[in-house]
Short mmCIF file of C-alpha atoms in Angstrom, two decimals:
data_model
loop_
_atom_site.label_atom_id
_atom_site.label_comp_id
_atom_site.label_asym_id
_atom_site.label_seq_id
_atom_site.Cartn_x
_atom_site.Cartn_y
_atom_site.Cartn_z
CA TYR J 29 24.23 -3.37 -25.25
CA ILE J 30 21.88 -2.33 -28.08
CA ASN J 31 18.22 -1.61 -27.61
CA PRO J 32 16.08 -4.47 -29.09
CA THR J 33 13.92 -1.88 -30.88
CA SER J 34 17.01 -0.50 -32.65
CA ILE J 35 18.08 -4.01 -33.68
CA THR J 36 14.60 -4.70 -35.11
CA ILE J 37 14.52 -1.41 -37.06
CA ILE J 38 18.07 -1.92 -38.41
CA THR J 39 17.43 -5.55 -39.43
CA LEU J 40 14.15 -4.68 -41.12
CA SER J 41 15.77 -1.76 -42.95
CA ILE J 42 18.61 -3.95 -44.26
CA ILE J 43 16.17 -6.61 -45.46
CA MET J 44 13.66 -4.09 -46.84
CA GLY J 45 16.35 -2.07 -48.65
CA THR J 46 17.65 -5.13 -50.51
CA ILE J 47 14.18 -6.47 -51.34
CA MET J 48 13.09 -3.01 -52.51
CA THR J 49 16.07 -2.76 -54.89
CA MET J 50 15.66 -6.31 -56.19
CA SER J 51 11.95 -5.93 -56.90
CA SER J 52 11.89 -2.41 -58.36
CA SER J 53 11.67 -1.61 -62.06
CA ASN J 54 12.50 2.07 -61.59
CA TRP J 55 16.00 3.49 -61.02
CA LEU J 56 14.87 5.90 -58.29
CA MET J 57 13.23 3.16 -56.23
CA ALA J 58 16.28 0.93 -56.69
CA TRP J 59 18.50 3.80 -55.51
CA ILE J 60 16.30 4.46 -52.46
CA GLY J 61 16.47 0.75 -51.56
CA LEU J 62 20.28 0.79 -51.75
CA GLU J 63 20.46 3.97 -49.64
CA LEU J 64 18.15 2.53 -46.97
CA ASN J 65 20.25 -0.62 -46.87
CA MET J 66 23.52 1.32 -46.64
CA LEU J 67 22.34 3.67 -43.87
CA ALA J 68 21.03 0.73 -41.83
CA ILE J 69 24.30 -1.22 -41.92
CA LEU J 70 26.47 1.72 -40.77
CA PRO J 71 25.54 1.38 -37.05
CA ILE J 72 26.27 -2.36 -37.26
CA ILE J 73 29.77 -1.76 -38.68
CA SER J 74 30.53 0.91 -36.07
CA LYS J 75 29.18 -1.16 -33.13
CA PRO J 76 32.62 -2.22 -31.77
CA LYS J 77 33.83 0.94 -30.04
CA THR J 78 37.26 0.93 -31.63
CA THR J 79 38.99 3.43 -33.91
CA ARG J 80 39.33 0.64 -36.47
CA ALA J 81 35.57 0.11 -36.58
CA SER J 82 34.93 3.86 -36.94
CA GLU J 83 37.47 4.00 -39.76
CA ALA J 84 35.82 1.01 -41.47
CA THR J 85 32.39 2.69 -41.16
CA ILE J 86 33.65 5.93 -42.74
CA LYS J 87 35.40 4.02 -45.58
CA TYR J 88 32.24 1.99 -46.23
CA PHE J 89 30.02 5.08 -46.13
CA LEU J 90 32.21 7.12 -48.49
CA THR J 91 32.61 4.39 -51.13
CA GLN J 92 28.90 3.53 -51.07
CA ALA J 93 27.94 7.22 -51.21
CA ILE J 94 30.21 7.82 -54.24
CA ALA J 95 28.79 4.71 -55.94
CA SER J 96 25.23 5.95 -55.23
CA ALA J 97 26.08 9.36 -56.71
CA MET J 98 27.45 7.65 -59.84
CA MET J 99 24.27 5.58 -60.02
CA LEU J 100 22.11 8.73 -59.88
CA LEU J 101 24.29 10.43 -62.51
CA SER J 102 23.93 7.43 -64.81
CA SER J 103 20.16 7.02 -64.42
CA THR J 104 19.51 10.78 -64.74
CA THR J 105 21.61 11.01 -67.93
CA ASN J 106 19.72 8.04 -69.31
CA ALA J 107 16.37 9.59 -68.36
CA TRP J 108 17.36 12.79 -70.23
CA GLN J 109 18.28 10.79 -73.32
CA THR J 110 15.44 8.25 -73.37
CA GLY J 111 12.74 9.92 -71.26
CA SER J 112 12.40 6.80 -69.13
CA TRP J 113 13.47 5.83 -65.58
CA ASP J 114 12.88 2.16 -66.32
CA ILE J 115 15.77 -0.13 -65.31
CA LEU J 116 15.51 -2.19 -68.50
CA GLU J 117 15.61 0.98 -70.65
CA LEU J 118 19.27 1.77 -69.87
CA LYS J 119 20.25 2.23 -73.52
CA ASN J 120 22.76 5.09 -73.36
CA LYS J 121 26.38 3.82 -73.58
CA PHE J 122 27.79 6.41 -71.16
CA SER J 123 25.05 5.67 -68.62
CA THR J 124 25.58 1.92 -68.90
CA THR J 125 29.34 2.22 -68.29
CA ILE J 126 28.93 4.55 -65.30
CA MET J 127 26.19 2.32 -63.87
CA THR J 128 28.34 -0.82 -64.24
CA LEU J 129 31.28 0.88 -62.47
CA SER J 130 28.96 2.10 -59.73
CA LEU J 131 27.55 -1.42 -59.13
CA MET J 132 31.06 -2.90 -59.16
CA MET J 133 32.08 -0.32 -56.56
CA LYS J 134 29.06 -1.22 -54.43
CA MET J 135 29.92 -4.91 -54.38
CA GLY J 136 33.70 -4.44 -54.11
CA ALA J 137 34.96 -5.76 -57.46
CA ALA J 138 38.33 -4.67 -58.91
CA PRO J 139 39.46 -2.05 -59.87
CA ILE J 140 37.35 -0.32 -57.16
CA HIS J 141 37.89 -2.97 -54.51
CA PHE J 142 40.25 -1.16 -52.12
CA TRP J 143 37.63 -0.57 -49.43
CA LEU J 144 36.53 -4.20 -49.00
CA PRO J 145 39.57 -5.78 -47.22
CA GLU J 146 39.94 -2.69 -45.00
CA VAL J 147 36.27 -2.60 -43.99
CA LEU J 148 36.14 -6.34 -43.26
CA GLN J 149 39.30 -6.10 -41.16
CA GLY J 150 37.76 -3.31 -39.08
CA THR J 151 34.52 -5.10 -38.20
CA THR J 152 33.33 -8.24 -36.41
CA LEU J 153 33.11 -11.59 -38.21
CA GLN J 154 29.29 -11.47 -38.30
CA THR J 155 29.34 -8.05 -39.97
CA ALA J 156 32.01 -9.27 -42.40
CA LEU J 157 29.66 -12.14 -43.30
CA LEU J 158 26.82 -9.66 -43.88
CA ILE J 159 28.98 -7.47 -46.15
CA THR J 160 30.35 -10.36 -48.23
CA THR J 161 26.98 -12.07 -48.76
CA TRP J 162 23.73 -10.12 -48.21
CA GLN J 163 25.13 -6.74 -49.26
CA LYS J 164 26.05 -8.11 -52.70
CA LEU J 165 22.51 -9.26 -53.57
CA ALA J 166 21.10 -5.85 -54.53
CA PRO J 167 23.95 -4.68 -56.83
CA ILE J 168 24.20 -8.10 -58.49
CA SER J 169 20.44 -8.21 -59.17
CA LEU J 170 20.66 -4.74 -60.79
CA MET J 171 23.65 -5.86 -62.87
CA TYR J 172 21.68 -8.95 -63.90
CA MET J 173 18.78 -6.75 -65.03
CA ILE J 174 20.97 -4.52 -67.22
CA SER J 175 23.38 -7.27 -68.36
CA ASN J 176 21.99 -7.23 -71.94
CA ASN J 177 22.97 -3.58 -72.36
CA ILE J 178 26.48 -3.70 -70.85
CA GLN J 179 29.43 -3.99 -73.23
CA PRO J 180 30.84 -7.52 -72.79
CA ALA J 181 34.44 -6.24 -73.00
CA LEU J 182 33.91 -4.08 -69.89
CA LEU J 183 32.51 -6.98 -67.84
CA MET J 184 35.16 -9.43 -68.99
CA SER J 185 38.11 -7.14 -68.32
CA ALA J 186 36.72 -6.19 -64.88
CA GLY J 187 36.13 -9.88 -64.16
CA ILE J 188 39.67 -10.95 -65.08
CA LEU J 189 41.12 -8.00 -63.13
CA SER J 190 39.09 -9.00 -60.04
CA MET J 191 40.35 -12.56 -60.36
CA ILE J 192 43.98 -11.40 -60.55
CA VAL J 193 43.60 -8.94 -57.65
CA GLY J 194 41.73 -11.51 -55.54
CA GLY J 195 44.35 -14.17 -56.21
CA LEU J 196 47.45 -12.03 -55.65
CA GLY J 197 45.97 -10.06 -52.74
CA GLY J 198 45.19 -13.14 -50.68
CA ILE J 199 48.63 -14.77 -50.96
CA ASN J 200 50.48 -12.92 -48.20
CA GLN J 201 47.59 -12.48 -45.77
CA THR J 202 47.67 -13.79 -42.23
CA GLN J 203 44.39 -12.11 -41.24
CA LEU J 204 41.49 -14.38 -42.16
CA ARG J 205 39.01 -11.54 -42.70
CA LYS J 206 41.31 -9.97 -45.30
CA THR J 207 41.82 -13.39 -46.90
CA MET J 208 38.05 -13.80 -47.10
CA ALA J 209 37.76 -10.30 -48.63
CA TYR J 210 40.21 -11.19 -51.41
CA SER J 211 38.41 -14.51 -51.85
CA SER J 212 35.20 -12.51 -52.28
CA ILE J 213 36.87 -10.25 -54.91
CA ASN J 214 38.15 -13.33 -56.75
CA ASN J 215 34.71 -14.98 -56.82
CA LEU J 216 33.07 -11.72 -57.89
CA GLY J 217 35.51 -11.73 -60.80
CA TRP J 218 34.09 -15.06 -62.01
CA THR J 219 30.54 -13.76 -61.54
CA ILE J 220 31.13 -10.51 -63.44
CA MET J 221 33.08 -12.17 -66.25
CA ILE J 222 30.37 -14.75 -66.96
CA MET J 223 27.61 -12.12 -66.56
CA ALA J 224 28.51 -10.97 -70.09
CA LEU J 225 27.74 -14.37 -71.61
CA SER J 226 25.27 -16.10 -69.29
CA PRO J 227 23.65 -13.96 -66.56
CA ASN J 228 21.85 -17.00 -65.09
CA LEU J 229 25.16 -18.79 -64.62
CA ALA J 230 26.56 -15.66 -62.92
CA VAL J 231 23.68 -15.69 -60.42
CA MET J 232 24.23 -19.40 -59.74
CA ASN J 233 27.94 -18.75 -59.21
CA ILE J 234 27.39 -16.01 -56.63
CA PHE J 235 24.74 -18.03 -54.77
CA ILE J 236 27.02 -21.06 -54.49
CA TYR J 237 29.79 -18.74 -53.24
CA MET J 238 27.43 -17.31 -50.59
CA ILE J 239 26.34 -20.79 -49.49
CA MET J 240 30.03 -21.74 -49.00
CA THR J 241 31.13 -18.49 -47.35
CA THR J 242 28.34 -18.38 -44.74
CA PRO J 243 29.42 -21.53 -42.83
CA ILE J 244 33.11 -20.47 -42.99
CA PHE J 245 32.33 -17.17 -41.25
CA LEU J 246 29.93 -18.80 -38.78
CA MET J 247 32.50 -21.40 -37.78
CA MET J 248 35.20 -18.74 -37.50
CA THR J 249 32.83 -16.80 -35.22
CA SER J 250 32.07 -19.83 -33.03
CA THR J 251 35.79 -20.59 -32.55
CA SER J 252 36.80 -16.87 -32.31
CA THR J 253 39.29 -17.39 -35.15
CA LYS J 254 40.67 -14.20 -36.67
CA THR J 255 44.18 -15.07 -37.87
CA LEU J 256 45.96 -18.03 -39.44
CA GLN J 257 47.73 -18.57 -36.11
CA ASN J 258 44.36 -18.90 -34.34
CA LEU J 259 43.33 -21.43 -36.94
CA THR J 260 46.35 -23.64 -36.21
CA THR J 261 45.46 -23.77 -32.51
CA THR J 262 41.74 -24.57 -32.89
CA TRP J 263 42.48 -28.10 -34.14
CA THR J 264 42.89 -29.47 -30.59
CA THR J 265 39.71 -27.86 -29.23
CA SER J 266 37.35 -28.27 -32.18
CA THR J 267 38.69 -30.71 -34.76
CA ALA J 268 35.48 -31.14 -36.79
CA THR J 269 34.99 -27.35 -37.14
CA THR J 270 38.60 -26.77 -38.22
CA LEU J 271 38.42 -29.62 -40.73
CA SER J 272 35.14 -28.22 -42.11
CA ILE J 273 36.73 -24.76 -42.52
CA ALA J 274 39.65 -26.34 -44.42
CA LEU J 275 37.35 -28.30 -46.76
CA LEU J 276 35.07 -25.28 -47.34
CA MET J 277 38.14 -23.17 -48.19
CA LEU J 278 39.13 -25.75 -50.81
CA SER J 279 35.58 -25.74 -52.13
CA THR J 280 35.60 -21.94 -52.44
CA SER J 281 38.84 -22.18 -54.42
CA GLY J 282 37.04 -24.29 -57.04
CA LEU J 283 38.99 -27.49 -56.51
CA PRO J 284 37.26 -30.64 -57.83
CA PRO J 285 35.37 -32.67 -56.52
CA PHE J 286 33.96 -29.91 -54.26
CA THR J 287 30.83 -27.86 -55.00
CA GLY J 288 32.80 -24.70 -55.87
CA PHE J 289 34.25 -26.47 -58.92
CA LEU J 290 30.84 -26.75 -60.64
CA PRO J 291 30.13 -23.03 -61.43
CA LYS J 292 33.75 -22.53 -62.55
CA MET J 293 33.60 -25.52 -64.86
CA LEU J 294 30.30 -24.28 -66.35
CA ALA J 295 31.77 -20.78 -66.77
CA LEU J 296 34.83 -22.15 -68.57
CA ASN J 297 32.59 -24.32 -70.73
CA GLU J 298 30.57 -21.22 -71.68
CA LEU J 299 33.76 -19.27 -72.53
CA ILE J 300 35.10 -22.08 -74.73
CA THR J 301 31.70 -22.48 -76.45
CA GLN J 302 31.83 -18.76 -77.32
CA LYS J 303 35.36 -19.24 -78.80
CA LEU J 304 36.97 -17.20 -75.99
CA THR J 305 39.73 -19.73 -75.32
CA THR J 306 42.35 -17.10 -74.36
CA LEU J 307 40.04 -15.69 -71.72
CA ALA J 308 39.30 -19.20 -70.41
CA THR J 309 43.05 -19.95 -70.16
CA LEU J 310 43.63 -16.65 -68.33
CA ALA J 311 40.78 -17.47 -65.92
CA ILE J 312 42.30 -20.90 -65.16
CA MET J 313 45.74 -19.35 -64.55
CA THR J 314 44.34 -16.78 -62.11
CA SER J 315 42.32 -19.44 -60.31
CA LEU J 316 45.59 -21.35 -59.80
CA VAL J 317 47.03 -18.29 -58.04
CA SER J 318 44.05 -18.11 -55.68
CA LEU J 319 44.23 -21.88 -55.11
CA LEU J 320 47.73 -21.23 -53.75
CA PHE J 321 46.56 -19.34 -50.66
CA TYR J 322 43.61 -21.66 -50.00
CA LEU J 323 45.98 -24.64 -50.13
CA ARG J 324 48.36 -22.82 -47.79
CA ILE J 325 45.59 -22.37 -45.22
CA THR J 326 44.48 -26.00 -45.60
CA TYR J 327 48.09 -27.20 -45.29
CA LEU J 328 48.59 -25.16 -42.12
CA ILE J 329 45.42 -26.60 -40.61
CA MET J 330 45.62 -30.21 -41.69
CA VAL J 331 49.32 -31.03 -41.96
CA LEU J 332 51.09 -28.83 -39.43
CA THR J 333 48.55 -29.03 -36.62
CA SER J 334 46.98 -32.48 -36.84
CA PRO J 335 48.59 -34.95 -34.42
CA MET J 336 50.41 -37.55 -36.52
#
């Protein structure tokens, strides 16, 4: 049992922290918003009284704290160089690189993604939903604001790396929360890669991902599904829900004619327009790898369990 007052304060802090970061034009205010948000979500992660939840809380806290420290280092160095704390004035190359790495660490993109699958596995499905959707809004909005100053090579290499890690990491998973974590890393890869060329498209990509992920987690919560084995047994009790999960998984993978295909197609179109055909080919190859584990889940649900 949690006191209703505590729940209200925590919820308001999480919402306020994100809104504060997204609407600020000053690095210090953005940092304070992220800190408020991070401190408010810690009690939610540690709510299940298990050692796993405590471990997840500590992992989340440490990675976010390191990322916040890097963010402060970057903005302070930039303020020394330019005399301005303005977010749009991030002109120093060193500061921009450190800031990009810090934001990637905050949202769980490769190569600093290690905490995300572990934290999701240690928490409840609702908290996992919160971490994979709401918690990404603030760092992505900051990255969007500074996208003009970031070196495209950095974003593109981090994006491709996230796609590879997300695709390969999800293949052998039987735990759905870890699968969803790798799916999140894979989709972040697309977002970060296209951020270098078309920031608006990157924002659209992440929003469509969030819209698809939310119902998956909510349906998994309603059917108490945590592993692939659980998913194969829910067909008999809740057919429509299981079918919806399968179709949403395919949509998240970017398979046409589902919604998830649209941002990926636009991203590839943008890459080819900019004469980055090799990168586009690499992106398609990695998305095939991630399609593998989504198809495996769908096959398990729809072919092995449906009464024929």
